[in-house]
Coordinates of C-alpha atoms in Angstrom, one line a residue:
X1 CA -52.9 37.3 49.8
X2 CA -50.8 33.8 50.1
X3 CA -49.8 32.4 46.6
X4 CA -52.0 30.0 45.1
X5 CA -55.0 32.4 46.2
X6 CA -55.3 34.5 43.4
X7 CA -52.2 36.5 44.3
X8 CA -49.9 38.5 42.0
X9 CA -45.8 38.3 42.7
X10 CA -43.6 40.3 41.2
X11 CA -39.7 39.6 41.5
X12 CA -36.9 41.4 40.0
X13 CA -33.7 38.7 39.3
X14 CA -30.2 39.9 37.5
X15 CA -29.2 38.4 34.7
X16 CA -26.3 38.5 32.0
X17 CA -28.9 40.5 30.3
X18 CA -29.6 42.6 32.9
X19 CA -32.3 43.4 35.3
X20 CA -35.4 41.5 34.3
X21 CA -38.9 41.3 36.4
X22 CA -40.8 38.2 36.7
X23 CA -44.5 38.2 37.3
X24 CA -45.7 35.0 39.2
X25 CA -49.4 34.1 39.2
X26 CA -51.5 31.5 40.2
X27 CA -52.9 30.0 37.2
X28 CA -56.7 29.6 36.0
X29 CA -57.5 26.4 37.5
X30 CA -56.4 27.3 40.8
X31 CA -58.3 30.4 41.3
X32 CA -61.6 29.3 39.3
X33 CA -62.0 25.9 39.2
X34 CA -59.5 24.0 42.2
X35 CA -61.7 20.8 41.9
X36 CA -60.8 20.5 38.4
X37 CA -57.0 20.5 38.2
X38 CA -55.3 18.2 36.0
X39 CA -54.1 15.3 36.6
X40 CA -52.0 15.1 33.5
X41 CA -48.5 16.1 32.7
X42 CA -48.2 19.8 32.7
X43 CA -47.7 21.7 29.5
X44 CA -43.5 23.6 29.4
X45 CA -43.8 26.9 28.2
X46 CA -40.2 28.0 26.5
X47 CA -39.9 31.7 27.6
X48 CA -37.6 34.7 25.6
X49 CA -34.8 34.5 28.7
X50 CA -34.7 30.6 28.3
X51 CA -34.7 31.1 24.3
X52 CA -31.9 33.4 24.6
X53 CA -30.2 31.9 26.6
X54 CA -29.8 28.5 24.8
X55 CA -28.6 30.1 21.9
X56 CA -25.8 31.8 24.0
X57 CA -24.8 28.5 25.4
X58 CA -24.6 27.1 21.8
X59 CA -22.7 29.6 20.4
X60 CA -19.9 29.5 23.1
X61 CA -19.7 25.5 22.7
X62 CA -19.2 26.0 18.6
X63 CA -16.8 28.9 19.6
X64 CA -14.8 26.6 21.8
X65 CA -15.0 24.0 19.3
X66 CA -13.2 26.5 16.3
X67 CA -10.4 27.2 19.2
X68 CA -9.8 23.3 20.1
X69 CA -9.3 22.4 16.2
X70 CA -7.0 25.5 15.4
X71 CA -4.9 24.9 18.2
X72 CA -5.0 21.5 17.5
X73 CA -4.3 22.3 13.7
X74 CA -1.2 24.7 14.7
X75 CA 0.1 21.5 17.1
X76 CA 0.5 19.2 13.9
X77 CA 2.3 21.9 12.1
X78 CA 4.8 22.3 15.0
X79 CA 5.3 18.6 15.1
X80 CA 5.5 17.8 11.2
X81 CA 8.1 21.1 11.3
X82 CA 10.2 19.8 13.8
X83 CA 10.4 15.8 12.9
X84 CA 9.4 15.4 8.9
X85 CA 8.5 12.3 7.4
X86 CA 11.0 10.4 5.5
X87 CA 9.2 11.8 2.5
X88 CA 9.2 15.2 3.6
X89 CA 13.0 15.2 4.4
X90 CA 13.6 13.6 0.9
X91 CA 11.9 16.9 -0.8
X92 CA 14.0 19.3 2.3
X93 CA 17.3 17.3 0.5
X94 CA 19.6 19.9 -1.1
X95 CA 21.5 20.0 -4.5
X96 CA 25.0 19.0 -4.1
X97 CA 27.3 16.2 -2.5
X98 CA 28.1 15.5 1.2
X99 CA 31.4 13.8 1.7
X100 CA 31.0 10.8 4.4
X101 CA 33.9 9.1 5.9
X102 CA 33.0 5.9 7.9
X103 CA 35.8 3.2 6.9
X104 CA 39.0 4.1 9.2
X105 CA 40.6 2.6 12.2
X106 CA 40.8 4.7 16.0
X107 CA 44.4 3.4 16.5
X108 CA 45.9 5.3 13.3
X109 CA 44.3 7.3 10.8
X110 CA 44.5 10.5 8.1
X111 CA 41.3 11.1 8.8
X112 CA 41.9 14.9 10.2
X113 CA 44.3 15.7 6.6
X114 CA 41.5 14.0 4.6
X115 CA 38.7 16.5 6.1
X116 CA 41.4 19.4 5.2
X117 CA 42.6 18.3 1.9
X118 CA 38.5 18.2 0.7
X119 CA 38.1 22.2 2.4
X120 CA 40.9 23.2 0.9
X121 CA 39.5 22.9 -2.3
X122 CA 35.8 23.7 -1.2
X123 CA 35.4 25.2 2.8
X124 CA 31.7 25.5 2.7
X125 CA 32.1 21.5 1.5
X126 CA 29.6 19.5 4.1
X127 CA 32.0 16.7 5.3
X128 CA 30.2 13.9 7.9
X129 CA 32.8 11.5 10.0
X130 CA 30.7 8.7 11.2
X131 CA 32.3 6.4 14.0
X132 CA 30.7 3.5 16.0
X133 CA 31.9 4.9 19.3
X134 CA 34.5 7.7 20.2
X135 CA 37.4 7.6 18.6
X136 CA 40.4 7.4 20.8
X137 CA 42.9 9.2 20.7
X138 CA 40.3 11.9 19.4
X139 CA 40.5 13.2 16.5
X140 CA 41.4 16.8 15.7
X141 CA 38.9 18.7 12.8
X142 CA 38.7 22.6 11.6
X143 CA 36.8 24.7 13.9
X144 CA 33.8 24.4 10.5
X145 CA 30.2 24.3 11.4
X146 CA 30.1 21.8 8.0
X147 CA 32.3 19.7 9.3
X148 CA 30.8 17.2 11.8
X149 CA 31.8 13.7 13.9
X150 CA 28.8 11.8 14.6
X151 CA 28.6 8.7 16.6
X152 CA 26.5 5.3 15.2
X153 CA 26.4 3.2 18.9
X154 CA 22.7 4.8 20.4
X155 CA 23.6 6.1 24.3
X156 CA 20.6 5.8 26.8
X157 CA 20.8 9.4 27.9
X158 CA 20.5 10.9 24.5
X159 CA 17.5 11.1 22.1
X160 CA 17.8 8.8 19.0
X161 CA 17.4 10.9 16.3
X162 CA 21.2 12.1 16.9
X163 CA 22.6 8.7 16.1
X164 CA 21.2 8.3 12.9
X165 CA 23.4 9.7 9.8
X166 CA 20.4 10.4 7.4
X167 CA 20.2 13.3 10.3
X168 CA 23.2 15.3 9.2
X169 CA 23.2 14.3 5.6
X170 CA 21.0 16.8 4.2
X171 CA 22.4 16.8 0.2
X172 CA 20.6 15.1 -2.4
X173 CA 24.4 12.8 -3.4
X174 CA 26.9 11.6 -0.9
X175 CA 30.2 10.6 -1.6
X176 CA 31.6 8.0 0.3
X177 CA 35.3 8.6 1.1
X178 CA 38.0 5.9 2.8
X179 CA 40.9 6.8 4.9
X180 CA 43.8 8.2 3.2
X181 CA 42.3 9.7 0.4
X182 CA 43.6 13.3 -1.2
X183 CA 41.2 15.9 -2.7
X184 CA 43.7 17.0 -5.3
X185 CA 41.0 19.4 -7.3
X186 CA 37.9 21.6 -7.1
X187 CA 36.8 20.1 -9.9
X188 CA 36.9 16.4 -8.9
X189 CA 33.8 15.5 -7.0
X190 CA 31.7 18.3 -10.3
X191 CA 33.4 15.7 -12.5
X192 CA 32.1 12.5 -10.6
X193 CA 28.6 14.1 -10.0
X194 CA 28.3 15.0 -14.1
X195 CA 29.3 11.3 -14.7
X196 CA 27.0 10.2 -12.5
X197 CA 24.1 11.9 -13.7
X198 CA 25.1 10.6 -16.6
X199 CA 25.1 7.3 -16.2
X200 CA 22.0 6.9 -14.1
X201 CA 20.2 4.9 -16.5
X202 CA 22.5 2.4 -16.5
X203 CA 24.2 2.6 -13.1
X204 CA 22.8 3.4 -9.3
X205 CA 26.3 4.3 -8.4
X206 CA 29.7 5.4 -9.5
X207 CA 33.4 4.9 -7.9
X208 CA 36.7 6.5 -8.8
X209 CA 39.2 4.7 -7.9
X210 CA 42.1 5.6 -5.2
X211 CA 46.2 5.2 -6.4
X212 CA 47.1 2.7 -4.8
X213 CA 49.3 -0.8 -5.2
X214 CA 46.5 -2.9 -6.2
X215 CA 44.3 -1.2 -9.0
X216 CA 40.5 -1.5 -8.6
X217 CA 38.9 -4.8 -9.5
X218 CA 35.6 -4.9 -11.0
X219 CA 33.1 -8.0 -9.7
X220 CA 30.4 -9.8 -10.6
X221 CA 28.2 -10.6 -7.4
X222 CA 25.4 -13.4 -7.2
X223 CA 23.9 -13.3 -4.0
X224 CA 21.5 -16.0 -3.2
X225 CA 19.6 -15.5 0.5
X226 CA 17.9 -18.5 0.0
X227 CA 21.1 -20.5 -0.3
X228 CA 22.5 -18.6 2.4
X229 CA 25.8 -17.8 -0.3
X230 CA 27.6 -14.9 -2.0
X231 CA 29.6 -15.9 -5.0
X232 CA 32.0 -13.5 -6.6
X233 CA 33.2 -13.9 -10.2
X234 CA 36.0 -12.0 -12.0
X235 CA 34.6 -10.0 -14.7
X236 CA 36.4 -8.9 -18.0
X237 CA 39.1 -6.8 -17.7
X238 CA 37.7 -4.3 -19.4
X239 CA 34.7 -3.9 -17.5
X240 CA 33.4 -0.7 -16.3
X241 CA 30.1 -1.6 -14.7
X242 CA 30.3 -3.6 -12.3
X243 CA 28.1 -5.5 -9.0
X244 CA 31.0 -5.3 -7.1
X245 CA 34.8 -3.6 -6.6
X246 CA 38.0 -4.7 -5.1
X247 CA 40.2 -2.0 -3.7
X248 CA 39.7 1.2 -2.6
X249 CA 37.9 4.0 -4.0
X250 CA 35.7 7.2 -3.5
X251 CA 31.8 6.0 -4.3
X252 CA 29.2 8.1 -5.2
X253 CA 25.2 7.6 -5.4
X254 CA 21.8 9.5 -4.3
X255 CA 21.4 9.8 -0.3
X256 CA 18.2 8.4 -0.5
X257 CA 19.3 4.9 -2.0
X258 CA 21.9 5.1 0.7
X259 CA 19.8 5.2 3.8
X260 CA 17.0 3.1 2.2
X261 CA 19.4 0.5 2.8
X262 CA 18.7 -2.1 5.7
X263 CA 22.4 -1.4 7.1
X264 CA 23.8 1.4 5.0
X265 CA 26.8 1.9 7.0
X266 CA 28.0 -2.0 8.1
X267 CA 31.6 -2.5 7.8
X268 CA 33.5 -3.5 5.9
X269 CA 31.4 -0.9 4.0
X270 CA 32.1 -2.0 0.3
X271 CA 31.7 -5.1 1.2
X272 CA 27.7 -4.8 3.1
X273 CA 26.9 -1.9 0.2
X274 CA 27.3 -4.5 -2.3
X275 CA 25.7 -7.4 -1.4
X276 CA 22.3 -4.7 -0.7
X277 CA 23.0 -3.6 -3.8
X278 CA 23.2 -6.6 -5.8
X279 CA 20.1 -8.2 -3.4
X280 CA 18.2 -4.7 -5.2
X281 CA 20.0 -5.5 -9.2
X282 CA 21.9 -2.4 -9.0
X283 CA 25.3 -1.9 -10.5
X284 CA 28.2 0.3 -10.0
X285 CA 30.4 2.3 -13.1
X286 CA 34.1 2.8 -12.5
X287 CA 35.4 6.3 -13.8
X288 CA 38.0 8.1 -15.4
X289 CA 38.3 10.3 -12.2
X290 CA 40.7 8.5 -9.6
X291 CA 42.1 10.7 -6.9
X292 CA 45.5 10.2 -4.6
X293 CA 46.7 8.5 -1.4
X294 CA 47.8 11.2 1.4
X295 CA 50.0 8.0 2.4
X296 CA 51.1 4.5 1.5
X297 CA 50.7 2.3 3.2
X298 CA 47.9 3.1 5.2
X299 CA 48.9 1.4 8.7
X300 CA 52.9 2.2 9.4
X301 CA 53.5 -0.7 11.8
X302 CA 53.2 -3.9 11.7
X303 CA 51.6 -4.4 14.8
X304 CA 48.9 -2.1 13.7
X305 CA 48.5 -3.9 10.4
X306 CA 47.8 -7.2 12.2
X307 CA 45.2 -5.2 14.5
X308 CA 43.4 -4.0 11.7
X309 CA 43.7 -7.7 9.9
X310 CA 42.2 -9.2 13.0
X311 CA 39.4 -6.4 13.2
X312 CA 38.4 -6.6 9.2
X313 CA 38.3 -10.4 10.1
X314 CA 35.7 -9.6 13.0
X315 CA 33.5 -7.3 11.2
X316 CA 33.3 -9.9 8.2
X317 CA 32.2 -12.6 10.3
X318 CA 29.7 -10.3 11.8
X319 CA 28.4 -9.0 8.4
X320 CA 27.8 -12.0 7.1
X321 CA 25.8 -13.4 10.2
X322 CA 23.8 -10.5 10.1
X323 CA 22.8 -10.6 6.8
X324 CA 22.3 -14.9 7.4
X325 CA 25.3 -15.3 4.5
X326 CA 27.5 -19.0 5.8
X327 CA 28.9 -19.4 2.3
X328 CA 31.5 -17.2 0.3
X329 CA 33.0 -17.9 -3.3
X330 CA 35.7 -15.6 -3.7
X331 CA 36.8 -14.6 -7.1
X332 CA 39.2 -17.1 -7.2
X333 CA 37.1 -20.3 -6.6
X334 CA 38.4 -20.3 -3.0
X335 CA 35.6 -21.1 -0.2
X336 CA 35.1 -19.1 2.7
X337 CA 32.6 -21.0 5.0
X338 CA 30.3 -18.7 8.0
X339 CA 28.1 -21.5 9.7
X340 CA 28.6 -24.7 11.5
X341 CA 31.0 -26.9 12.0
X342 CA 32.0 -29.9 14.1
X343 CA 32.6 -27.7 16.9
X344 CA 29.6 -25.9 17.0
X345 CA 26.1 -26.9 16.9
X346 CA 23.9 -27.0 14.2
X347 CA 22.8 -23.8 12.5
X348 CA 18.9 -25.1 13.3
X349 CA 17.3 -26.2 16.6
X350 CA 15.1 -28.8 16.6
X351 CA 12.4 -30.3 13.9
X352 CA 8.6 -29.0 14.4
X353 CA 5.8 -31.0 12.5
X354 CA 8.9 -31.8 9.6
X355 CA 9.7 -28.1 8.7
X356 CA 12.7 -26.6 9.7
X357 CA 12.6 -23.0 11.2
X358 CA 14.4 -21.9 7.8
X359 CA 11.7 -22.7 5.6
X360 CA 9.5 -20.2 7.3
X361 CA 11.9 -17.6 6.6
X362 CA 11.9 -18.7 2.6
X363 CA 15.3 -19.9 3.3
X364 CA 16.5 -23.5 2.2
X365 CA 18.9 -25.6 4.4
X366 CA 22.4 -24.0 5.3
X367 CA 25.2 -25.3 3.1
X368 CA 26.9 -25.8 6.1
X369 CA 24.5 -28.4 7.0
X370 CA 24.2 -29.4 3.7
X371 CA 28.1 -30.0 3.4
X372 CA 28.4 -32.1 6.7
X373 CA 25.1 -34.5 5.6
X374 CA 27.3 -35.3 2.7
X375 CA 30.2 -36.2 4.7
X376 CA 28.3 -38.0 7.4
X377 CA 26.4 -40.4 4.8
X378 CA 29.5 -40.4 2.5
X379 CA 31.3 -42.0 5.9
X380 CA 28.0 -43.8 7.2
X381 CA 28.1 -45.9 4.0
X382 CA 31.3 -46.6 3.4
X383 CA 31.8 -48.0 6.7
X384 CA 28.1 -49.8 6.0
X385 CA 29.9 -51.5 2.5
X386 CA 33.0 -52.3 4.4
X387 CA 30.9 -54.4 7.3
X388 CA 29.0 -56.4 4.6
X389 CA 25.7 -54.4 5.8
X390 CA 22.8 -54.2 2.6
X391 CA 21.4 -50.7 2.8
X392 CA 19.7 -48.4 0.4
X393 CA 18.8 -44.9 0.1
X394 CA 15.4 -44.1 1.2
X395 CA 12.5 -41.6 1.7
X396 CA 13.5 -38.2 1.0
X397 CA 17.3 -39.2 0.4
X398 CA 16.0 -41.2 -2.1
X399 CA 14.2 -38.5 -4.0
X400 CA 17.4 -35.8 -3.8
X401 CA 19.4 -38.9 -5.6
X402 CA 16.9 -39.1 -8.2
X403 CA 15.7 -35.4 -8.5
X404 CA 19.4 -34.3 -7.5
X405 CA 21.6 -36.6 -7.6
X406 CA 21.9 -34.8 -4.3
X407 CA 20.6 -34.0 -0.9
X408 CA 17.4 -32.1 -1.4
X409 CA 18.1 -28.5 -1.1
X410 CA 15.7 -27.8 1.9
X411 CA 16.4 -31.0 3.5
X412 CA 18.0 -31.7 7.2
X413 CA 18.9 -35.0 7.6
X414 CA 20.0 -38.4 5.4
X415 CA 17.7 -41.8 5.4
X416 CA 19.2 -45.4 4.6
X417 CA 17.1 -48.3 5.0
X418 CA 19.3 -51.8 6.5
X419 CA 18.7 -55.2 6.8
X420 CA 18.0 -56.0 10.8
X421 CA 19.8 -59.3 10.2
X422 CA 23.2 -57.7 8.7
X423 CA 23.6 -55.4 11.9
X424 CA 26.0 -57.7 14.1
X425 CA 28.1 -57.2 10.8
X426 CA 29.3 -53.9 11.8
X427 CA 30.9 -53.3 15.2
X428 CA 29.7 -49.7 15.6
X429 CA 25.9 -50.8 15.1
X430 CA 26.3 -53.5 17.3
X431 CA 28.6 -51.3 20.3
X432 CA 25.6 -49.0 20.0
X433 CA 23.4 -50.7 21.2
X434 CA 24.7 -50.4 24.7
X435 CA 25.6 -46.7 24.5
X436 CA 26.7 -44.0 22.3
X437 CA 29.9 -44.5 20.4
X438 CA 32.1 -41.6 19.5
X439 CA 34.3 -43.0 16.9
X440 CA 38.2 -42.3 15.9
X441 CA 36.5 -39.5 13.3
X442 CA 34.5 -37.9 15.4
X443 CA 31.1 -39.1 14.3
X444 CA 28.4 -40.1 17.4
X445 CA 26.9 -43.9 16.9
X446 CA 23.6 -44.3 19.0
X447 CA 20.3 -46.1 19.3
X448 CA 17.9 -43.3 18.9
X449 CA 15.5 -43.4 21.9
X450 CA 12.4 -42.1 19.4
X451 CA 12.2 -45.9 18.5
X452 CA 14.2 -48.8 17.4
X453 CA 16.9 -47.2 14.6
X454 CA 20.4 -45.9 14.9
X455 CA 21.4 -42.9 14.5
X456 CA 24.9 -41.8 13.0
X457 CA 25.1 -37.6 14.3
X458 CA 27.8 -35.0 12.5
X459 CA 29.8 -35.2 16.1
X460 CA 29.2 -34.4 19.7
X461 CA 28.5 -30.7 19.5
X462 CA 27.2 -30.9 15.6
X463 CA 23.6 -33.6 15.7
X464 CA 23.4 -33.3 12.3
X465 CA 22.6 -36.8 11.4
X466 CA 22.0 -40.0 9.4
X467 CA 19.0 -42.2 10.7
X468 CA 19.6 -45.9 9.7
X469 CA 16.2 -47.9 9.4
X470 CA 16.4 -51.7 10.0
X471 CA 13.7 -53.8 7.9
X472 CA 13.4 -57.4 7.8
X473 CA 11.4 -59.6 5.0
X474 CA 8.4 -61.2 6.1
X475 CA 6.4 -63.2 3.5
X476 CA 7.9 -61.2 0.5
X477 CA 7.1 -57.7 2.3
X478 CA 10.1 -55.2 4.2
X479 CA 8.7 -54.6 7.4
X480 CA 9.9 -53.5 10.7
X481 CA 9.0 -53.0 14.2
X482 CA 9.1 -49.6 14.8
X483 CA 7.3 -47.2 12.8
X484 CA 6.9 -43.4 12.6
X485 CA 4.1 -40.8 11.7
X486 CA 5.6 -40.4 8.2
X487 CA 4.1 -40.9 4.7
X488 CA 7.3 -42.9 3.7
X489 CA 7.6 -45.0 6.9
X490 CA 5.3 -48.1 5.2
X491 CA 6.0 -51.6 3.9
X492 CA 6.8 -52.4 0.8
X493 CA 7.8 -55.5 -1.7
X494 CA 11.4 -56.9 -1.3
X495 CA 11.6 -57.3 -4.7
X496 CA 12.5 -53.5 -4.7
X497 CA 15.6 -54.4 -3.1
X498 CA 16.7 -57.4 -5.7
X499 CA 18.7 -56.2 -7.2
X500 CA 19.7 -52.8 -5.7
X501 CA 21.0 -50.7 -7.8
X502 CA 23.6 -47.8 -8.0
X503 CA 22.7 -44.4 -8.3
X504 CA 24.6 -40.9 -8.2
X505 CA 24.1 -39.2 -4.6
X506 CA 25.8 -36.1 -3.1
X507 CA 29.4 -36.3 -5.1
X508 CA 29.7 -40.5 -4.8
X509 CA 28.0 -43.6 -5.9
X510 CA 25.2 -45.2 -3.1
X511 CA 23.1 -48.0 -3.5
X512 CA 18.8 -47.6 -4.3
X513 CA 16.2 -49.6 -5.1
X514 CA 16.1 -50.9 -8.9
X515 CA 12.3 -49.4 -9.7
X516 CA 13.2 -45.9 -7.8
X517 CA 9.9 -44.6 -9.6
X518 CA 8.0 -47.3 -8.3
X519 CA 9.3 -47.2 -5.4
X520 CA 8.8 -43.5 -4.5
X521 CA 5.8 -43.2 -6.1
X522 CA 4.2 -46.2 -4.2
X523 CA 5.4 -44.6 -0.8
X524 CA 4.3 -40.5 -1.6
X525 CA 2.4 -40.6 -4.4
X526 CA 2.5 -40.8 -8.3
X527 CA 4.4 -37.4 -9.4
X528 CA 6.7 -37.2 -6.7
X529 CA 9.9 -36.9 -8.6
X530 CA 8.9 -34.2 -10.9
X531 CA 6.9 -32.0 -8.6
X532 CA 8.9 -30.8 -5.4
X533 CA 7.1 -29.6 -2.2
X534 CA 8.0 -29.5 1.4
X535 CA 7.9 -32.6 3.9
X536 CA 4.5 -30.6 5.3
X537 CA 2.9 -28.5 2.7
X538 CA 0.1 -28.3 5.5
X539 CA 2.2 -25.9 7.2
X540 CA 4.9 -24.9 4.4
X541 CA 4.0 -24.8 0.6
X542 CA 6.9 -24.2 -2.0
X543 CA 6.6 -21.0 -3.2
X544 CA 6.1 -21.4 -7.1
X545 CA 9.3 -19.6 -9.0
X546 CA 8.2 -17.9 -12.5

């Protein structure tokens, strides 16, 4: 009989399970009843094989699942095996000391006899010579796996972890050693690791100094970001813990305060070590323990002396614009000066929305700048005075005088206020008219093309500048014809201006307004003088100081 006719099929299938017979049947309503079939949706029946085989299916997805996560899980502890964190290789750092010599020249060195003076006295001693580039000639070292040269300038064809010194440094102190220095005892760098442990509380690192002809100098070192300035200041004689040393000596402190540092290895090396340590408040203790000079002087020709001279001048200069330092006070009260000059351009580009691009780096303006505003107004108003040309300090300027008796400290250019009708006075004014004026001191006289004042600039290269506002009296009221989008740049009572009066102002005496108070106060606002903020405090508050 055909299926669907009250006919009975048997089939036999294979499955994983084995060999299973199916019986196939037509159902009720088709044999009884074929006028009456359903219309609905039929009814699923879930069989054993179909049970069964769900689960089987489910099982091998949650075993496959177990195998993804433990391979995955054996993956991470490959990785975090081969490349630990910085915390984990902190905890992998070993007792003892790893000498580190970084501070020598390619052209002549002792580097070689200072590696085999230290194994001499310890050969399982782990000794690191780190070198921006290849030394040439090479240098010769014992055949030591402890003893390695590592190179600081990254190579594209290599990976990057090899260029990093924290890499081979695996000791919990390192000692760092100049050129020319003699290990005379076993017992030297146990001595300046006991002291140091020692002094911890008090000191982050210790230094025994070298022999030498100059004896170590102990500093004091305020460094000032903000300001942009490192001053130096001799301490007492006596002193033993210092911010700062002059001379050579062997230093000692933890690795990990080392190469938590932003540039732990910037030469002159003291000299960057330093001014990160004094930026952090730590201090440095000079020891008892000094140790000898394989050779004195270091360099044996002249000619190589003044190649090293010129290269410690080189790597100064690049320290100190790296770490954005333009002013130096040596020891001595001398002046060493990093930024701008009349031969360079300003250490700022141009003015966004009144604030400077150094205010959004918490930094006030350069001393640099601040040095040649003085000098440009200090000119601008002499020559003013000597023409027979009333002026008076105004806006901002005005505040520093008052506030300062200064240039404000964040401040980038100088304001005077004129009288229109005194200009023909003064022949630079009135040359300027047609065309900038580069006068017999270098400074640039111009009619600013922003609107109708003059303009006095640093020099050609330098636009630092002094911006001369001409006013004239009109009914009792200074008023002029040009006016900018600043809360200053308003009319005001001429009365102010009889009589002017003198007032204190960047290192001379300038001319002001004879109510200042008023003055300011009608032009930004009671409170001005005694509560400093930026020229947009929409864009830049001050930060508040504790």
């Amino acid at each position: 009989m055909l299926p669907g006719h009250g006919s009975k099929i048997t089939h036999h299938r294979w499955t994983r399970f084995g060999w299973m017979s199916l019986k196939l049947q037509d159902p009720p309503w088709s044999r009884d009843q074929p006028s009456q079939r359903p219309f609905g949706p039929r009814k699923m029946r879930v069989t054993f094989c179909q049970a069964v085989l769900a689960v089987a299916i489910a099982f091998n997805l949650l075993v496959l699942y177990y195998i993804s996560r433990l391979q995955q899980h054996i993956l991470h502890r490959h990785r975090d095996h081969a490349q630990p964190s910085p915390r984990q290789q902190v905890s992998l750092l070993r007792p003892g000391v790893t000498v580190l010599i970084r501070e020598f020249e390619d052209f002549e060195n002792y580097v070689p006899e200072v590696v085999r003076s230290f194994l001499k006295q310890e050969p399982e001693l782990p000794i690191v010579v780190a070198a921006d580039h290849l030394p040439y000639p090479p240098m010769i070292f014992p055949p030591a796996p402890n003893v390695q040269e590592i190179l600081l300038k990254p190579a594209p064809d290599q990976p990057a972890h090899i260029f990093r010194p924290e890499t081979y440094v695996r000791t919990e102190h390192v000692a760092l050693v100049p050129d020319g220095v003699k290990a005379d005892s076993t017992s030297q760098l146990e001595r300046i690791l006991d002291e140091f442990k020692a002094s911890q509380s008090k000191a982050e690192m210790v230094a025994a100094p070298v022999h030498s002809a100059t004896p170590l100098q102990c500093l004091n070192l305020r460094v000032s970001l903000k300001e942009w300035t490192a001053e130096y200041t001799a301490a007492p004689p006596s002193s033993k813990l210092c911010a700062a040393l002059k001379g050579e000596a062997v230093l000692l402190l933890r690795t990990r305060d080392l190469f938590n540092l932003s540039m732990p290895l910037a030469r002159p090396l003291l000299t960057s070590l330093f001014i990160q340590a004094s930026l952090r408040g730590w201090a440095v203790r000079i020891l008892d323990v000094s140790f000898s000079a394989l050779h004195q002087p270091l360099l044996t020709s002249s000619h190589n002396q003044w190649k090293a001279d010129n290269l410690a001048r080189a790597r100064r200069l690049q320290l100190f614009r790296d770490f954005g330092i333009k002013r130096v006070i040596l020891e001595d009260r001398k002046e060493q000066w990093f930024g701008c000059s009349k031969e360079t351009p300003r250490c700022f580009g141009t003015i966004h929305d009144d604030t400077p691009e150094y205010l959004y780096r918490s930094r006030w303006t350069p001393p640099c700048c601040l040095k040649a505003l003085r000098e440009t107004a200090k000119y601008v108003i002499n020559i003013l005075e000597m023409s027979g040309v009333r002026y008076w300090l105004e806006g901002g300027t005005l505040i520093g005088a008052v506030r300062y008796h200064d240039i404000i400290p964040w401040d980038y250019d100088v304001d005077l206020g004129i009288y229109l009708e005194d200009i023909p006075n003064c022949e630079l004014l009135r040359n300027a008219e047609s065309g900038s004026i580069v006068d017999e001191k270098g400074f640039v006289w111009e009619k600013a093309i922003e609107g109708d004042f003059y303009r006095v600039q640093y020099s050609e290269h330098n636009h630092l500048h002094v911006d001369l506002w001409p006013f004239y009296p009109k009914n009792g009221v200074m008023t002029k014809d040009t006016w900018m989008d600043h809360r200053q740049d308003i009319e005001f009572p001429e009365h102010f201006l009889k009589p002017l009066v003198p007032i204190q102002f960047a290192g001379f005496l300038a001319l002001a307004p004879n109510d200042y108070r008023g003055f300011l106060e009608l032009k930004f606002g009671e409170g001005v003088i005694e509560n400093p903020e930026y020229p947009n405090p929409a864009l830049k508050r001050m930060e508040k100081e504790n």
